[in-house]
Tab-separated table of C-alpha atoms in Angstrom:
chain	number	residue	atom	x	y	z
A	1	MET	CA	42.003	-79.077	9.479
A	2	PRO	CA	44.037	-76.615	7.726
A	3	LYS	CA	44.166	-73.384	7.250
A	4	THR	CA	42.771	-71.825	3.698
A	5	LYS	CA	44.082	-68.808	2.573
A	6	HIS	CA	41.206	-65.962	2.117
A	7	TRP	CA	42.990	-64.265	-0.798
A	8	HIS	CA	41.700	-59.978	-0.264
A	9	TYR	CA	41.829	-57.325	-2.634
A	10	SER	CA	44.197	-54.330	-1.997
A	11	ILE	CA	40.729	-52.037	-2.532
A	12	PRO	CA	37.954	-52.156	0.820
A	13	PRO	CA	35.240	-54.198	-0.328
A	14	GLU	CA	33.644	-50.515	1.762
A	15	GLU	CA	35.483	-48.793	-0.970
A	16	LEU	CA	33.866	-49.774	-4.176
A	17	ASP	CA	29.962	-49.486	-5.756
A	18	ASP	CA	29.427	-53.440	-6.765
A	19	GLU	CA	26.452	-52.077	-8.858
A	20	ARG	CA	29.218	-50.604	-10.686
A	21	THR	CA	32.459	-52.042	-10.656
A	22	ALA	CA	33.809	-55.424	-11.697
A	23	LYS	CA	36.727	-57.210	-10.055
A	24	ALA	CA	38.512	-60.564	-11.982
A	25	PHE	CA	42.597	-61.524	-10.034
A	26	ILE	CA	44.983	-64.798	-11.396
A	27	ARG	CA	47.241	-65.788	-8.995
A	28	GLU	CA	50.705	-67.074	-9.504
A	29	LEU	CA	51.369	-66.704	-12.917
A	30	ARG	CA	54.730	-67.810	-14.521
A	31	ILE	CA	55.233	-64.066	-15.701
A	32	SER	CA	58.225	-61.046	-13.976
A	33	PRO	CA	56.744	-59.716	-10.994
A	34	LYS	CA	58.926	-56.105	-12.571
A	35	HIS	CA	57.500	-56.428	-16.166
A	36	ALA	CA	53.955	-56.510	-14.798
A	37	ARG	CA	54.770	-53.741	-12.344
A	38	GLU	CA	55.106	-51.941	-14.093
A	39	ILE	CA	52.766	-52.805	-16.765
A	40	CYS	CA	50.093	-52.543	-13.886
A	41	ARG	CA	50.907	-48.581	-13.560
A	42	ALA	CA	51.062	-47.963	-17.314
A	43	ILE	CA	47.549	-48.934	-18.098
A	44	ARG	CA	46.071	-47.772	-14.679
A	45	GLY	CA	43.337	-45.552	-15.315
A	46	MET	CA	43.185	-46.396	-18.937
A	47	PRO	CA	40.298	-47.537	-20.578
A	48	LEU	CA	39.722	-51.041	-20.963
A	49	ASP	CA	39.366	-51.293	-24.666
A	50	ARG	CA	42.158	-48.502	-25.622
A	51	ALA	CA	44.381	-50.700	-22.748
A	52	LYS	CA	43.400	-54.216	-24.232
A	53	GLU	CA	44.539	-52.150	-28.301
A	54	PHE	CA	47.920	-50.556	-26.300
A	55	LEU	CA	49.001	-54.348	-24.600
A	56	ARG	CA	48.070	-55.986	-28.028
A	57	ARG	CA	49.965	-52.951	-29.341
A	58	VAL	CA	52.890	-53.643	-26.675
A	59	ILE	CA	52.603	-57.702	-28.142
A	60	ARG	CA	54.130	-57.414	-31.744
A	61	LYS	CA	56.251	-54.973	-30.061
A	62	GLU	CA	54.662	-51.653	-32.069
A	63	GLU	CA	54.639	-49.388	-28.593
A	64	ALA	CA	57.212	-49.994	-25.597
A	65	VAL	CA	56.113	-49.638	-21.973
A	66	PRO	CA	57.313	-46.927	-20.435
A	67	PHE	CA	59.859	-48.693	-17.263
A	68	ARG	CA	60.021	-46.061	-14.592
A	69	LYS	CA	61.159	-48.205	-11.327
A	70	HIS	CA	62.712	-51.573	-12.799
A	71	LYS	CA	64.911	-48.923	-15.468
A	72	LYS	CA	68.690	-50.017	-14.929
A	73	LYS	CA	70.564	-50.891	-17.547
A	74	VAL	CA	66.936	-50.685	-19.871
A	75	PRO	CA	67.660	-49.014	-23.869
A	76	HIS	CA	65.399	-46.153	-24.438
A	77	ARG	CA	62.811	-46.899	-26.914
A	78	ARG	CA	61.645	-44.118	-29.947
A	79	GLN	CA	57.099	-45.423	-29.018
A	80	ILE	CA	57.301	-44.340	-25.126
A	81	ARG	CA	55.947	-40.542	-24.560
A	82	PRO	CA	57.672	-37.637	-23.742
A	83	GLY	CA	59.186	-37.737	-20.941
A	84	TRP	CA	60.195	-41.290	-19.480
A	85	ASP	CA	63.264	-43.288	-21.676
A	86	ALA	CA	63.727	-46.351	-21.102
A	87	GLY	CA	60.962	-48.707	-21.684
A	88	ARG	CA	60.511	-52.840	-22.921
A	89	PHE	CA	58.151	-55.069	-24.807
A	90	PRO	CA	57.111	-57.537	-22.081
A	91	GLU	CA	55.291	-60.209	-24.351
A	92	LYS	CA	54.127	-62.765	-21.929
A	93	ALA	CA	53.242	-60.501	-19.018
A	94	ALA	CA	51.125	-58.512	-20.830
A	95	ARG	CA	49.245	-61.681	-22.786
A	96	GLU	CA	48.455	-62.476	-19.155
A	97	ILE	CA	47.118	-59.474	-18.027
A	98	LEU	CA	45.442	-58.712	-21.209
A	99	ARG	CA	43.999	-62.012	-20.387
A	100	VAL	CA	43.210	-60.722	-16.818
A	101	LEU	CA	41.479	-58.255	-18.337
A	102	ASP	CA	39.031	-60.016	-20.512
A	103	HIS	CA	38.586	-62.623	-17.535
A	104	ALA	CA	37.055	-58.882	-15.836
A	105	GLU	CA	34.642	-57.968	-18.973
A	106	ALA	CA	33.494	-60.943	-18.693
A	107	ASN	CA	32.330	-61.287	-15.551
A	108	ALA	CA	31.753	-56.717	-16.238
A	109	GLU	CA	28.894	-57.743	-19.263
A	110	TYR	CA	27.700	-60.861	-16.937
A	111	LYS	CA	26.598	-58.106	-14.171
A	112	GLY	CA	24.791	-56.345	-16.523
A	113	LEU	CA	27.707	-53.371	-17.603
A	114	ASP	CA	28.396	-51.178	-19.934
A	115	THR	CA	31.275	-52.799	-21.731
A	116	ASP	CA	31.733	-50.160	-24.095
A	117	ARG	CA	32.175	-47.138	-20.606
A	118	LEU	CA	34.655	-49.195	-18.808
A	119	TYR	CA	38.047	-47.934	-16.757
A	120	ILE	CA	40.122	-49.407	-15.533
A	121	LYS	CA	39.348	-48.832	-11.393
A	122	HIS	CA	42.209	-50.866	-10.502
A	123	ILE	CA	45.406	-52.996	-11.252
A	124	ALA	CA	47.681	-54.265	-9.633
A	125	ALA	CA	50.963	-56.852	-9.537
A	126	HIS	CA	51.896	-58.898	-5.568
A	127	LYS	CA	54.904	-60.902	-6.153
A	128	GLY	CA	53.926	-64.173	-5.396
A	129	ARG	CA	55.315	-67.670	-4.240
A	130	VAL	CA	59.480	-68.149	-5.735
A	131	ILE	CA	58.952	-72.083	-7.041
A	132	ARG	CA	63.305	-73.851	-6.103
A	133	GLY	CA	65.073	-74.628	-8.826
A	134	TRP	CA	68.645	-75.610	-9.245
A	135	ILE	CA	70.722	-76.307	-12.431
A	136	PRO	CA	73.483	-79.092	-11.881
A	137	ARG	CA	76.580	-77.624	-12.460
A	138	ALA	CA	80.337	-79.473	-13.355
A	139	PHE	CA	82.094	-80.579	-10.600
A	140	GLY	CA	79.281	-82.091	-8.230
A	141	ARG	CA	77.996	-77.953	-6.780
A	142	ALA	CA	74.282	-76.711	-8.260
A	143	THR	CA	73.782	-73.067	-8.473
A	144	PRO	CA	70.475	-72.032	-7.681
A	145	PHE	CA	67.496	-71.416	-10.738
A	146	ASN	CA	64.257	-70.118	-9.305
A	147	THR	CA	61.058	-69.307	-10.336
A	148	PRO	CA	58.883	-65.359	-9.360
A	149	THR	CA	55.633	-65.831	-9.763
A	150	THR	CA	53.148	-63.021	-9.994
A	151	HIS	CA	49.519	-61.953	-7.914
A	152	ILE	CA	47.142	-59.671	-10.819
A	153	GLU	CA	44.902	-58.187	-9.587
A	154	VAL	CA	42.193	-56.205	-11.319
A	155	ILE	CA	39.284	-53.651	-11.443
A	156	LEU	CA	36.996	-52.044	-14.126
A	157	GLU	CA	34.432	-49.536	-13.091
A	158	GLU	CA	31.985	-48.184	-14.584
A	159	ARG	CA	31.860	-44.507	-15.482
């Protein structure tokens, strides 16, 4: 019988109060791990409605996500808060993270938590497996064309 993989959150369950928190995760999304990491850093600690509105503004290209670590050759953006220059509009990653937040909000509503008082206690993006692919080239050669995947985990807390 093959072993099954057990998924765990980054925060140990002993540190969480089950009556005030709601969790959600999605595994192996086909989005950039770098974009997901920068979005998670930008919305960590925000109230849930403000974070969702921020992601909607990123999708509409009205507000840029500040890129703090993965910023090599990333252009400056006018919409970024003072202190950070480089930024992008990662629409695909923002759409998927918004979907994870919706799932976590639905879990909180199911548990009977007040959705107006929810904050993002923990959100993280982890690299998933790489889907291998190849592009045929001239003279019988081939170039690797791999697709990265990303795991997203969210923990909301009622304050």
